CSV table of C-alpha atoms in Angstrom, one decimal:
chain,number,residue,atom,x,y,z
R,1,MET,CA,0.0,0.1,0.0
R,2,ALA,CA,1.0,3.6,-0.5
R,3,ASN,CA,2.8,5.4,2.3
R,4,PHE,CA,2.0,8.7,4.2
R,5,ARG,CA,4.0,10.9,1.8
R,6,THR,CA,2.4,9.5,-1.3
R,7,HIS,CA,-1.2,9.6,0.0
R,8,ILE,CA,-1.1,13.2,1.3
R,9,SER,CA,0.9,14.5,-1.7
R,10,VAL,CA,-1.3,13.0,-4.4
R,11,ALA,CA,-4.5,13.9,-2.4
R,12,ALA,CA,-3.2,17.7,-2.0
R,13,GLY,CA,-2.1,17.8,-5.6
R,14,ILE,CA,-5.6,16.7,-7.0
R,15,GLY,CA,-7.4,18.8,-4.4
R,16,ALA,CA,-5.4,21.8,-5.7
R,17,ALA,CA,-6.2,21.1,-9.3
R,18,ALA,CA,-9.8,20.6,-8.3
R,19,THR,CA,-10.1,23.6,-6.1
R,20,SER,CA,-8.5,25.7,-9.0
R,21,TYR,CA,-10.9,24.6,-11.6
R,22,GLY,CA,-13.9,25.2,-9.4
R,23,LEU,CA,-12.6,28.6,-8.5
R,24,TYR,CA,-12.2,29.3,-12.2
R,25,ILE,CA,-15.8,28.4,-13.0
R,26,GLY,CA,-17.0,30.2,-9.9
R,27,LEU,CA,-18.3,27.4,-7.8
R,28,TRP,CA,-16.7,28.9,-4.6
R,29,PRO,CA,-15.0,32.1,-3.4
R,30,LEU,CA,-11.3,32.5,-3.2
R,31,ALA,CA,-11.1,32.8,0.6
R,32,HIS,CA,-12.7,29.2,0.7
R,33,ALA,CA,-10.2,27.6,-1.6
R,34,PRO,CA,-7.4,26.9,0.9
R,35,SER,CA,-9.8,25.0,3.2
R,36,LEU,CA,-10.8,22.8,0.3
R,37,VAL,CA,-7.3,21.8,-0.4
R,38,LEU,CA,-6.7,21.2,3.2
R,39,LEU,CA,-9.8,18.9,3.6
R,40,THR,CA,-8.9,17.0,0.4
R,41,ALA,CA,-5.3,16.3,1.9
R,42,LEU,CA,-6.8,15.3,5.2
R,43,GLY,CA,-9.2,13.1,3.5
R,44,GLY,CA,-6.3,11.6,1.8
R,45,VAL,CA,-5.0,10.1,5.1
R,46,MET,CA,-8.2,9.7,6.9
R,47,PRO,CA,-8.8,5.9,6.2
R,48,ASP,CA,-5.3,5.2,8.0
R,49,ILE,CA,-7.1,6.5,11.2
R,50,ASP,CA,-7.1,2.7,12.0
R,51,ALA,CA,-3.4,2.3,11.6
R,52,ASP,CA,-1.6,0.9,14.6
R,53,LYS,CA,1.4,3.3,14.3
R,54,SER,CA,1.6,6.1,11.6
R,55,ARG,CA,2.0,9.6,10.9
R,56,SER,CA,-1.5,9.6,9.6
R,57,VAL,CA,-2.8,8.7,12.9
R,58,ARG,CA,-1.0,11.4,14.8
R,59,LEU,CA,-2.0,14.1,12.1
R,60,ILE,CA,-5.7,12.8,12.1
R,61,PHE,CA,-6.2,12.9,15.9
R,62,THR,CA,-4.4,16.2,16.3
R,63,VAL,CA,-6.7,17.9,13.8
R,64,LEU,CA,-9.7,16.2,15.6
R,65,ALA,CA,-8.4,17.4,18.9
R,66,ILE,CA,-8.1,21.0,17.5
R,67,VAL,CA,-11.5,21.0,15.9
R,68,ALA,CA,-13.1,19.6,19.2
R,69,ALA,CA,-11.4,22.4,21.2
R,70,PHE,CA,-12.5,25.1,18.8
R,71,ILE,CA,-16.1,23.9,19.1
R,72,ALA,CA,-15.8,23.9,22.9
R,73,LEU,CA,-14.5,27.5,22.9
R,74,SER,CA,-17.2,28.6,20.5
R,75,ILE,CA,-20.1,27.1,22.4
R,76,GLY,CA,-18.9,27.2,25.8
R,77,ARG,CA,-18.0,31.0,25.9
R,78,ALA,CA,-21.8,31.8,25.9
R,79,TYR,CA,-22.5,29.9,29.0
R,80,PHE,CA,-19.4,29.7,31.2
R,81,SER,CA,-16.4,32.0,32.2
R,82,MET,CA,-13.4,31.9,29.9
R,83,ALA,CA,-11.3,30.0,32.5
R,84,VAL,CA,-13.6,27.1,32.6
R,85,VAL,CA,-14.0,27.0,28.8
R,86,LEU,CA,-10.4,27.1,28.3
R,87,CYS,CA,-9.9,24.2,30.8
R,88,VAL,CA,-12.5,22.2,29.0
R,89,ALA,CA,-11.0,22.9,25.5
R,90,LEU,CA,-7.5,21.8,26.8
R,91,GLY,CA,-9.0,18.6,28.4
R,92,LEU,CA,-10.7,17.8,25.0
R,93,TYR,CA,-7.5,18.6,23.1
R,94,VAL,CA,-5.4,16.3,25.3
R,95,GLY,CA,-8.0,13.5,25.6
R,96,ILE,CA,-8.7,13.1,22.1
R,97,ARG,CA,-5.1,13.5,20.9
R,98,ASP,CA,-3.7,11.1,23.5
R,99,ALA,CA,-6.3,9.0,25.2
R,100,VAL,CA,-8.9,8.5,22.3
R,101,SER,CA,-6.2,7.7,19.9
R,102,VAL,CA,-5.0,4.8,22.0
R,103,ILE,CA,-8.4,3.5,22.5
R,104,PHE,CA,-9.2,3.7,18.8
R,105,ARG,CA,-5.8,1.8,18.1
R,106,LEU,CA,-6.7,-0.9,20.4
R,107,THR,CA,-10.4,-1.4,19.2
R,108,THR,CA,-9.8,-1.2,15.3
R,109,ARG,CA,-8.0,-3.1,12.7
R,110,HIS,CA,-6.2,-1.8,9.8
R,111,ARG,CA,-7.8,-1.7,6.3
R,112,ALA,CA,-11.0,-2.9,7.8
R,113,SER,CA,-14.2,-0.9,8.3
R,114,TRP,CA,-12.5,2.5,7.8
R,115,HIS,CA,-11.2,1.5,4.4
R,116,SER,CA,-14.5,1.4,2.7
R,117,LEU,CA,-17.1,3.5,0.8
R,118,LEU,CA,-19.3,3.5,3.9
R,119,ALA,CA,-16.8,5.2,6.1
R,120,SER,CA,-15.9,7.7,3.3
R,121,GLY,CA,-19.6,8.7,3.1
R,122,GLY,CA,-20.0,9.0,6.8
R,123,ILE,CA,-17.0,11.1,7.3
R,124,SER,CA,-17.9,13.3,4.4
R,125,ALA,CA,-21.3,13.6,6.1
R,126,ALA,CA,-19.8,14.5,9.4
R,127,THR,CA,-17.7,17.1,7.8
R,128,ALA,CA,-20.6,18.8,6.0
R,129,ALA,CA,-22.5,18.8,9.4
R,130,LEU,CA,-19.6,20.3,11.2
R,131,SER,CA,-19.0,23.0,8.6
R,132,TYR,CA,-22.7,24.0,8.7
R,133,HIS,CA,-23.2,24.0,12.4
R,134,PHE,CA,-20.0,24.9,13.8
R,135,PHE,CA,-18.1,26.9,11.2
R,136,ALA,CA,-21.1,28.9,9.9
R,137,GLN,CA,-20.9,27.7,6.2
R,138,GLY,CA,-24.1,27.8,4.1
R,139,PRO,CA,-25.6,24.7,3.1
R,140,ARG,CA,-23.9,24.7,-0.5
R,141,LEU,CA,-20.3,25.4,0.9
R,142,ALA,CA,-21.0,22.9,3.8
R,143,TRP,CA,-21.6,20.0,1.2
R,144,ILE,CA,-18.7,21.1,-0.9
R,145,ASP,CA,-16.6,20.8,2.2
R,146,GLY,CA,-18.0,17.3,2.6
R,147,GLY,CA,-17.4,16.5,-1.0
R,148,ALA,CA,-13.6,17.5,-0.6
R,149,MET,CA,-13.3,15.1,2.2
R,150,CYS,CA,-15.0,12.4,0.3
R,151,LEU,CA,-12.6,13.1,-2.6
R,152,GLY,CA,-9.3,12.9,-0.6
R,153,MET,CA,-10.7,9.5,1.1
R,154,LEU,CA,-11.6,8.0,-2.4
R,155,ILE,CA,-8.1,9.0,-3.6
R,156,HIS,CA,-6.6,7.1,-0.6
R,157,LEU,CA,-8.5,4.1,-1.2
R,158,ALA,CA,-7.8,4.0,-5.0
R,159,LEU,CA,-4.0,4.5,-4.2
R,160,ASP,CA,-4.0,1.6,-2.0
R,161,GLU,CA,-5.5,-0.6,-4.5
R,162,CYS,CA,-3.2,0.5,-7.2
R,163,PHE,CA,-0.1,-0.5,-4.7
R,164,SER,CA,-1.7,-3.8,-4.4
R,165,ILE,CA,-1.0,-4.6,-8.1
R,166,ASP,CA,2.5,-6.1,-8.8
R,167,LEU,CA,3.2,-4.9,-12.3
R,168,GLU,CA,6.7,-6.7,-12.5
R,169,GLY,CA,5.1,-10.0,-11.5
R,170,ALA,CA,2.0,-9.4,-13.3
R,171,ARG,CA,0.0,-10.5,-10.2
R,172,LEU,CA,-2.3,-9.1,-7.7
R,173,LYS,CA,-1.1,-9.0,-4.0
R,174,ARG,CA,-3.1,-10.5,-1.1
R,175,SER,CA,-4.1,-6.9,-0.2
R,176,PHE,CA,-6.0,-6.3,-3.3
R,177,GLY,CA,-9.5,-5.6,-2.7
R,178,THR,CA,-9.1,-4.8,1.1
R,179,ALA,CA,-9.2,-0.9,0.5
R,180,LEU,CA,-11.9,0.0,-2.1
R,181,LYS,CA,-14.9,-1.8,-0.9
R,182,PHE,CA,-18.5,-0.8,-0.2
R,183,PHE,CA,-18.2,-2.1,3.6
R,184,ASP,CA,-16.2,-4.5,5.6
R,185,TYR,CA,-18.4,-7.8,5.3
R,186,ARG,CA,-16.0,-9.7,7.4
R,187,ARG,CA,-17.0,-7.7,10.3
R,188,PRO,CA,-20.6,-7.2,10.4
R,189,VAL,CA,-20.7,-5.8,14.0
R,190,ALA,CA,-18.5,-2.9,13.2
R,191,THR,CA,-20.1,-2.3,9.9
R,192,THR,CA,-23.4,-2.2,11.6
R,193,LEU,CA,-22.3,0.2,14.1
R,194,MET,CA,-20.7,2.5,11.5
R,195,ALA,CA,-24.0,2.3,9.4
R,196,GLY,CA,-25.9,3.2,12.5
R,197,ALA,CA,-23.7,6.3,13.1
R,198,VAL,CA,-24.2,7.6,9.6
R,199,VAL,CA,-28.0,7.2,9.9
R,200,ALA,CA,-27.8,9.1,13.3
R,201,LEU,CA,-26.1,12.1,11.3
R,202,TRP,CA,-29.3,12.6,9.3
R,203,PRO,CA,-31.0,15.2,11.6
R,204,TRP,CA,-27.7,17.1,11.6
R,205,LEU,CA,-27.0,17.4,7.9
R,206,PRO,CA,-27.3,20.7,6.2
R,207,PRO,CA,-30.2,21.2,3.8
R,208,TRP,CA,-29.5,19.9,0.2
R,209,PRO,CA,-29.0,23.3,-1.6
R,210,TYR,CA,-30.3,21.9,-4.9
R,211,ALA,CA,-33.6,20.4,-3.8
R,212,SER,CA,-35.5,22.9,-6.0
R,213,ASP,CA,-33.7,21.4,-9.0
R,214,MET,CA,-34.9,18.0,-8.5
R,215,PRO,CA,-37.5,16.5,-10.8
R,216,ALA,CA,-39.9,15.9,-7.9
R,217,ALA,CA,-39.5,19.6,-6.8
R,218,ARG,CA,-40.4,20.8,-10.3
R,219,CYS,CA,-43.4,18.6,-10.5
R,220,ILE,CA,-44.8,20.1,-7.2
R,221,LYS,CA,-44.4,23.8,-8.0
R,222,PRO,CA,-47.1,23.9,-10.7
R,223,VAL,CA,-49.6,22.1,-8.3
R,224,ALA,CA,-48.9,24.6,-5.5
R,225,ALA,CA,-49.3,27.4,-8.0
R,226,GLN,CA,-52.8,26.2,-9.0
R,227,SER,CA,-53.9,25.4,-5.2
R,228,THR,CA,-57.4,26.9,-4.1
R,229,PRO,CA,-57.4,30.0,-2.0
R,230,SER,CA,-56.9,29.6,1.6
R,231,LEU,CA,-59.8,29.7,4.1
R,232,SER,CA,-58.5,33.3,5.5
R,233,ALA,CA,-58.6,34.6,1.9
R,234,ASP,CA,-62.2,33.4,1.4
R,235,ILE,CA,-63.3,35.0,4.6
R,236,LEU,CA,-61.7,38.4,3.9
R,237,SER,CA,-63.3,38.4,0.3
R,238,VAL,CA,-66.7,37.7,1.8
R,239,PHE,CA,-66.4,40.4,4.3
R,240,ALA,CA,-65.3,42.9,1.7
R,241,ARG,CA,-68.3,42.2,-0.5
R,242,GLN,CA,-70.7,42.6,2.5
R,243,ASN,CA,-69.0,45.8,3.6
R,244,PRO,CA,-68.3,47.9,0.3
């Protein structure tokens, strides 16, 4: 499989190219472009969160710890003193970076559930939800953030599969097929828990910004336009006729 440098370099390169093209055609503002490149690069190493020891694990949990501390500061300052909020934020940072990462390492297996399309979709949805609720992004940019994360994770899975092909020996390595899969069918319990977590994200997802462009929405609009007047409108019209 590809190493850390390959994963993050390829993901960052593709992310920069995709972000530049989107910027050129006006899909997002210039100020949002750097965060899209960073999200794609982070997604490029995210599936290795289940690795026992790697730079990917340290980077991922450090980023998660920073995000958790930022959320604590954003929410807590409205309810508690700054000293309390800082203590909570520091505790979250240290706890996630040092304690949660150890627990995660002991309870997961490399190239299992986290190397799957299910995990990619779940992490992307969580990214969109965080971007919308805690980083004040609109629905459209929030989903674009989730798409950037998804792109990076798909790049990671594709690279792992490419490195599972032995071109010189013209054969497939034993690791082929363990990365780019829909879900980990060998571990149904872990897969079920992950699927449940993805479903639980549903109420927190930002609204779909293109709902009005869907065929069903276009079919509903003419019907709504031809609907009968409301009861209040009928009452007002009758009152107007009786009192000219």
